[in-house]
Each structure stands twice: as structure tokens, then as C-alpha cells.
GROMACS .gro file of C-alpha atoms in nm:
model
  250
    1MET     CA    1   0.597   0.758   3.091
    2GLY     CA    2   0.862   1.009   3.198
    3THR     CA    3   1.053   0.989   2.869
    4ALA     CA    4   0.970   1.326   2.713
    5GLU     CA    5   1.329   1.449   2.723
    6ARG     CA    6   1.458   1.130   2.563
    7ALA     CA    7   1.184   1.144   2.299
    8ASP     CA    8   1.261   1.507   2.216
    9ARG     CA    9   1.626   1.418   2.172
   10PHE     CA   10   1.533   1.132   1.939
   11TYR     CA   11   1.321   1.365   1.723
   12ALA     CA   12   1.594   1.628   1.713
   13GLU     CA   13   1.868   1.383   1.618
   14GLN     CA   14   1.703   1.102   1.420
   15VAL     CA   15   1.370   1.204   1.261
   16LEU     CA   16   1.406   1.350   0.910
   17ASP     CA   17   1.147   1.482   0.669
   18ARG     CA   18   1.318   1.316   0.373
   19LEU     CA   19   1.543   1.021   0.293
   20ASN     CA   20   1.913   1.093   0.325
   21PRO     CA   21   2.166   0.909   0.100
   22ARG     CA   22   2.218   0.619   0.343
   23MET     CA   23   1.841   0.572   0.381
   24ARG     CA   24   1.795   0.571   0.002
   25GLU     CA   25   2.066   0.306  -0.036
   26PHE     CA   26   1.902   0.098   0.239
   27VAL     CA   27   1.558   0.115   0.075
   28ALA     CA   28   1.692   0.024  -0.269
   29ARG     CA   29   1.819  -0.317  -0.156
   30GLN     CA   30   1.525  -0.431   0.056
   31GLU     CA   31   1.319  -0.736  -0.041
   32MET     CA   32   1.028  -0.682   0.200
   33PHE     CA   33   0.851  -0.437   0.426
   34PHE     CA   34   0.550  -0.405   0.654
   35LEU     CA   35   0.272  -0.163   0.561
   36ALA     CA   36   0.027  -0.006   0.807
   37THR     CA   37  -0.292   0.161   0.682
   38ALA     CA   38  -0.626   0.265   0.830
   39ASP     CA   39  -0.966   0.330   0.678
   40GLY     CA   40  -1.171   0.647   0.705
   41HIS     CA   41  -1.291   0.541   1.052
   42GLY     CA   42  -0.939   0.476   1.181
   43GLU     CA   43  -0.969   0.095   1.179
   44CYS     CA   44  -0.617  -0.035   1.118
   45ASP     CA   45  -0.464  -0.302   0.899
   46ASN     CA   46  -0.103  -0.419   0.885
   47THR     CA   47   0.032  -0.626   0.600
   48PHE     CA   48   0.351  -0.758   0.442
   49ARG     CA   49   0.492  -0.676   0.100
   50ALA     CA   50   0.784  -0.849  -0.074
   51GLY     CA   51   0.962  -0.853  -0.407
   52PRO     CA   52   1.306  -0.874  -0.562
   53PRO     CA   53   1.572  -0.632  -0.430
   54GLY     CA   54   1.485  -0.287  -0.559
   55PHE     CA   55   1.110  -0.349  -0.592
   56VAL     CA   56   1.065  -0.040  -0.374
   57HIS     CA   57   1.176   0.248  -0.595
   58VAL     CA   58   1.329   0.567  -0.455
   59LEU     CA   59   1.199   0.826  -0.703
   60ASP     CA   60   1.361   1.113  -0.515
   61ASP     CA   61   1.447   1.199  -0.154
   62THR     CA   62   1.080   1.253  -0.061
   63THR     CA   63   0.908   0.994  -0.280
   64LEU     CA   64   0.889   0.614  -0.276
   65ALA     CA   65   0.689   0.384  -0.502
   66TYR     CA   66   0.619   0.012  -0.497
   67PRO     CA   67   0.413  -0.218  -0.721
   68GLU     CA   68   0.101  -0.396  -0.599
   69TYR     CA   69   0.115  -0.755  -0.722
   70ARG     CA   70  -0.174  -0.994  -0.772
   71GLY     CA   71  -0.302  -1.108  -0.432
   72ASN     CA   72  -0.618  -1.240  -0.271
   73GLY     CA   73  -0.844  -0.984  -0.434
   74VAL     CA   74  -0.945  -0.817  -0.107
   75HIS     CA   75  -0.728  -0.506  -0.166
   76ALA     CA   76  -0.754  -0.403   0.200
   77SER     CA   77  -0.454  -0.170   0.181
   78LEU     CA   78  -0.564  -0.005  -0.143
   79GLY     CA   79  -0.915   0.041  -0.009
   80ASN     CA   80  -0.781   0.201   0.307
   81ILE     CA   81  -0.552   0.433   0.110
   82GLU     CA   82  -0.849   0.547  -0.101
   83GLU     CA   83  -1.024   0.654   0.222
   84ASN     CA   84  -0.723   0.763   0.427
   85PRO     CA   85  -0.386   0.835   0.259
   86HIS     CA   86  -0.175   0.814   0.578
   87VAL     CA   87   0.055   0.511   0.577
   88GLY     CA   88   0.337   0.373   0.788
   89VAL     CA   89   0.615   0.164   0.631
   90LEU     CA   90   0.865  -0.042   0.830
   91MET     CA   91   1.162  -0.199   0.654
   92VAL     CA   92   1.378  -0.435   0.857
   93ASP     CA   93   1.711  -0.581   0.747
   94PHE     CA   94   1.725  -0.909   0.941
   95LEU     CA   95   2.017  -1.051   0.741
   96ARG     CA   96   2.303  -0.803   0.709
   97ASP     CA   97   2.288  -0.481   0.909
   98ARG     CA   98   2.016  -0.588   1.155
   99ILE     CA   99   1.856  -0.244   1.152
  100GLY     CA  100   1.521  -0.097   1.054
  101LEU     CA  101   1.384   0.213   0.884
  102HIS     CA  102   1.045   0.374   0.946
  103VAL     CA  103   0.887   0.584   0.671
  104ASN     CA  104   0.559   0.762   0.745
  105GLY     CA  105   0.377   0.964   0.484
  106SER     CA  106   0.081   0.997   0.252
  107ALA     CA  107   0.008   0.756  -0.032
  108GLY     CA  108  -0.175   0.759  -0.363
  109ILE     CA  109  -0.261   0.490  -0.617
  110VAL     CA  110  -0.127   0.524  -0.972
  111ALA     CA  111  -0.214   0.308  -1.273
  112ASP     CA  112   0.078   0.107  -1.415
  113GLU     CA  113   0.064   0.277  -1.757
  114ASP     CA  114   0.060   0.624  -1.596
  115MET     CA  115   0.352   0.532  -1.374
  116ARG     CA  116   0.559   0.411  -1.669
  117ARG     CA  117   0.482   0.722  -1.870
  118ALA     CA  118   0.608   0.938  -1.583
  119HIS     CA  119   0.911   0.717  -1.508
  120SER     CA  120   1.042   0.559  -1.826
  121GLY     CA  121   1.322   0.373  -1.650
  122LEU     CA  122   1.090   0.123  -1.478
  123THR     CA  123   1.148  -0.229  -1.608
  124VAL     CA  124   0.881  -0.493  -1.669
  125ASP     CA  125   0.935  -0.787  -1.434
  126PRO     CA  126   0.976  -1.116  -1.628
  127VAL     CA  127   0.783  -1.311  -1.360
  128PRO     CA  128   0.406  -1.288  -1.431
  129GLY     CA  129   0.322  -1.297  -1.062
  130ARG     CA  130   0.536  -0.986  -1.009
  131ARG     CA  131   0.370  -0.769  -1.274
  132ALA     CA  132   0.233  -0.450  -1.124
  133LEU     CA  133  -0.145  -0.418  -1.112
  134VAL     CA  134  -0.108  -0.061  -0.986
  135TRP     CA  135   0.158   0.137  -0.802
  136VAL     CA  136   0.146   0.298  -0.460
  137VAL     CA  137   0.340   0.626  -0.446
  138ILE     CA  138   0.434   0.751  -0.098
  139THR     CA  139   0.529   1.108  -0.015
  140VAL     CA  140   0.770   1.095   0.278
  141GLU     CA  141   0.682   1.298   0.588
  142GLU     CA  142   0.898   1.123   0.849
  143ALA     CA  143   1.194   0.886   0.816
  144TYR     CA  144   1.380   0.745   1.114
  145ILE     CA  145   1.576   0.450   1.244
  146HIS     CA  146   1.438   0.139   1.414
  147CYS     CA  147   1.717   0.041   1.649
  148ALA     CA  148   1.891  -0.296   1.636
  149LYS     CA  149   1.865  -0.409   1.996
  150HIS     CA  150   1.547  -0.619   1.954
  151ILE     CA  151   1.588  -0.727   1.589
  152PRO     CA  152   1.686  -1.096   1.554
  153HIS     CA  153   1.980  -1.174   1.329
  154LEU     CA  154   1.858  -1.425   1.070
  155GLN     CA  155   2.039  -1.623   0.802
  156ARG     CA  156   1.925  -1.694   0.448
  157VAL     CA  157   1.873  -2.063   0.374
  158PRO     CA  158   1.887  -2.234   0.033
  159ALA     CA  159   1.556  -2.226  -0.152
  160ARG     CA  160   1.360  -2.550  -0.138
  161GLY     CA  161   1.189  -2.675  -0.453
  162SER     CA  162   1.115  -2.401  -0.704
  163GLY     CA  163   1.128  -2.121  -0.449
  164ARG     CA  164   0.849  -1.867  -0.407
  165SER     CA  165   0.541  -1.915  -0.624
  166TRP     CA  166   0.467  -1.556  -0.721
  167GLY     CA  167   0.101  -1.495  -0.803
  168THR     CA  168  -0.001  -1.859  -0.775
  169ASP     CA  169  -0.359  -1.975  -0.715
  170ASP     CA  170  -0.239  -2.318  -0.598
  171VAL     CA  171  -0.394  -2.348  -0.251
  172LYS     CA  172  -0.114  -2.570  -0.119
  173ARG     CA  173   0.161  -2.336  -0.241
  174LYS     CA  174  -0.018  -2.040  -0.087
  175GLY     CA  175  -0.008  -2.211   0.253
  176GLY     CA  176  -0.324  -2.419   0.242
  177ASP     CA  177  -0.551  -2.396   0.544
  178PHE     CA  178  -0.257  -2.350   0.783
  179PHE     CA  179  -0.464  -2.197   1.065
  180GLY     CA  180  -0.767  -2.423   1.015
  181ALA     CA  181  -1.007  -2.139   0.936
  182ALA     CA  182  -1.148  -2.301   0.622
  183ALA     CA  183  -1.201  -2.632   0.802
  184ASP     CA  184  -1.426  -2.453   1.053
  185ALA     CA  185  -1.620  -2.261   0.788
  186PRO     CA  186  -1.921  -2.501   0.780
  187GLU     CA  187  -1.975  -2.442   1.153
  188ARG     CA  188  -1.988  -2.067   1.095
  189GLY     CA  189  -2.270  -2.099   0.845
  190PRO     CA  190  -2.293  -1.961   0.493
  191PHE     CA  191  -2.100  -1.647   0.408
  192LEU     CA  192  -2.331  -1.375   0.282
  193PRO     CA  193  -2.124  -1.087   0.145
  194PRO     CA  194  -2.276  -0.741   0.177
  195PRO     CA  195  -2.441  -0.625  -0.146
  196ARG     CA  196  -2.208  -0.435  -0.374
  197ALA     CA  197  -2.278  -0.150  -0.611
  198SER     CA  198  -2.431  -0.271  -0.937
  199ALA     CA  199  -2.263  -0.220  -1.273
  200ALA     CA  200  -2.522   0.045  -1.351
  201THR     CA  201  -2.428   0.238  -1.036
  202TRP     CA  202  -2.059   0.227  -1.123
  203ARG     CA  203  -2.131   0.339  -1.478
  204ALA     CA  204  -2.354   0.627  -1.364
  205GLU     CA  205  -2.090   0.746  -1.118
  206ALA     CA  206  -1.818   0.730  -1.385
  207GLU     CA  207  -2.035   0.935  -1.620
  208ARG     CA  208  -2.095   1.197  -1.347
  209VAL     CA  209  -1.721   1.222  -1.274
  210LEU     CA  210  -1.635   1.259  -1.643
  211ALA     CA  211  -1.907   1.520  -1.695
  212ARG     CA  212  -1.786   1.718  -1.397
  213ALA     CA  213  -1.427   1.703  -1.522
  214ALA     CA  214  -1.541   1.830  -1.862
  215ARG     CA  215  -1.723   2.122  -1.699
  216ARG     CA  216  -1.414   2.209  -1.495
  217ASP     CA  217  -1.200   2.206  -1.809
  218SER     CA  218  -1.442   2.442  -1.981
  219GLY     CA  219  -1.474   2.669  -1.676
  220THR     CA  220  -1.848   2.607  -1.636
  221ASP     CA  221  -1.842   2.393  -1.322
  222ALA     CA  222  -2.107   2.522  -1.082
  223GLU     CA  223  -1.914   2.435  -0.767
  224ALA     CA  224  -1.603   2.618  -0.894
  225ALA     CA  225  -1.823   2.926  -0.945
  226GLY     CA  226  -1.947   2.909  -0.586
  227ALA     CA  227  -2.295   2.777  -0.670
  228ARG     CA  228  -2.453   2.455  -0.554
  229PRO     CA  229  -2.325   2.169  -0.774
  230GLN     CA  230  -2.584   2.029  -1.011
  231ASP     CA  231  -2.428   1.688  -1.057
  232ALA     CA  232  -2.615   1.518  -0.773
  233PRO     CA  233  -2.713   1.153  -0.833
  234ASP     CA  234  -3.023   1.099  -1.039
  235ALA     CA  235  -3.344   1.054  -0.842
  236GLY     CA  236  -3.387   0.693  -0.742
  237ALA     CA  237  -3.027   0.598  -0.832
  238PRO     CA  238  -2.836   0.393  -0.571
  239ASP     CA  239  -2.595   0.593  -0.358
  240PHE     CA  240  -2.228   0.563  -0.451
  241SER     CA  241  -1.990   0.555  -0.154
  242GLY     CA  242  -1.649   0.519  -0.314
  243TRP     CA  243  -1.462   0.323  -0.575
  244PHE     CA  244  -1.333   0.057  -0.337
  245ARG     CA  245  -1.603   0.044  -0.068
  246ARG     CA  246  -1.898  -0.189  -0.057
  247THR     CA  247  -2.232  -0.013  -0.057
  248GLY     CA  248  -2.565  -0.094   0.096
  249SER     CA  249  -2.744  -0.075  -0.238
  250ALA     CA  250  -2.840  -0.373  -0.446
   0.00000   0.00000   0.00000
């Protein structure tokens, strides 16, 4: 596009490998952001996350963490992160500074109890719908500005009714069938979800993982010694293709 020189200047002047003090202050007061992920095949998903100011925690200048609240149960972002840790975060301040911040990096999923053991200062949110199911911890690789020239300047309006219904299962409060997809469902025919791994398959995989961890701790793991691992699935057992992925086995 003939912009290489301009792009090089942008990288030299604006792209950091960590969050500077002004970026950390910006992150700490945000109430929402957009999250881009992709699965192991590179198929993308973009979603929206929101919470009270400070729900995105700046653990240090190269680490962010945010809680995953109760949602629709699909866990598309978490499933993608399990397969492909690369994520892109975009925070936009539409109300005050009319500026944005990009944070690209690698993410991991941490259980709530493990997160609180490692970071004792985390508070428990009093709103049930904002209780963390798990945490996503992001290691910052790039942080840079999203310029103001195309960001609309919005104004906050008074909350109507009881405000946001965090974690609700009330269909109307969640938005109902706003786009008419559910109304057309009968015309699309019955939904037949792909078969998922059985409980026995999950249990067998968990036992294999625990046994392998025990062997590593004792220094007897075959793979660590350079030999062919002996913890292959039992003959006839359904294949296991990941903790969050659907499998083709019954």
C-alpha cells in the first residue's frame, strides 16, 4: 500500500513490549474491551467483555488478567485459547479520552482458587453474576495506541430499570430473539449437536494425565528419558482430542 515508511515510524515510536504507566492507568479504569481469538486452525472469533471499572487487573507491566463470568455456556474464547494462546485485546474509551489501546499477547486459563492463592488482593465481587468462573491471564507482547480520529464520542445515560442483569437466564433481559434467529429455527430443522466425549473418556484421560505427572515427579517418565511414551490410550478407548473440543466419539 506504499505505507512502509509510515508503518516503520509507528512501530518505532508507539509499539511497546510492555505497559507503561499511562497504559496501566488506562487499563485499570476500563469497563469493557473486545477480545479476538482463533482456534488451532486459525478460524477467528471476536467477542465483548465487560465488568465494573478495574475488572481487568494489571498484575505487572507485562501481565493482565480478567475474570470470565457466567455466559451462554459455549466458551468459544476459552476453547480457542486452549488450542491457540494468541489473543488480541482492544480497549476503547468512548466517554472521556476518546482513545484506544491494543494489547496483543499470549493467554492462559487459571482456576479462580489458584488465581486467588497467587494474588491475595483480589476481591470477591458481591454480584453473583460477576463471580469469576476462571481467569484469563495475558502476557503482553505488544501494546500500542488506537488513534482517536475515528472513535465516536459517546455520553453515558442514566440507567433504566435495574440496570444490567449480570448472569441472568431471563431471555427477555438477555435481549430475547432480537435478530429473529430462534423464530426461524423450525425451518432449519432439528439441531443435532456433534457427539461429545463420554464421561468414561474424560475420566480415562484424566487418569492418564495424573499418572504421567506422577511419573515425571518421580523421574521415571519414559518420554523424559527419550523413550517412546507408554501412556497411549487403552486399546478400543475413544480418542481424546482436548479438554474443550468436541470429539467424534460417542
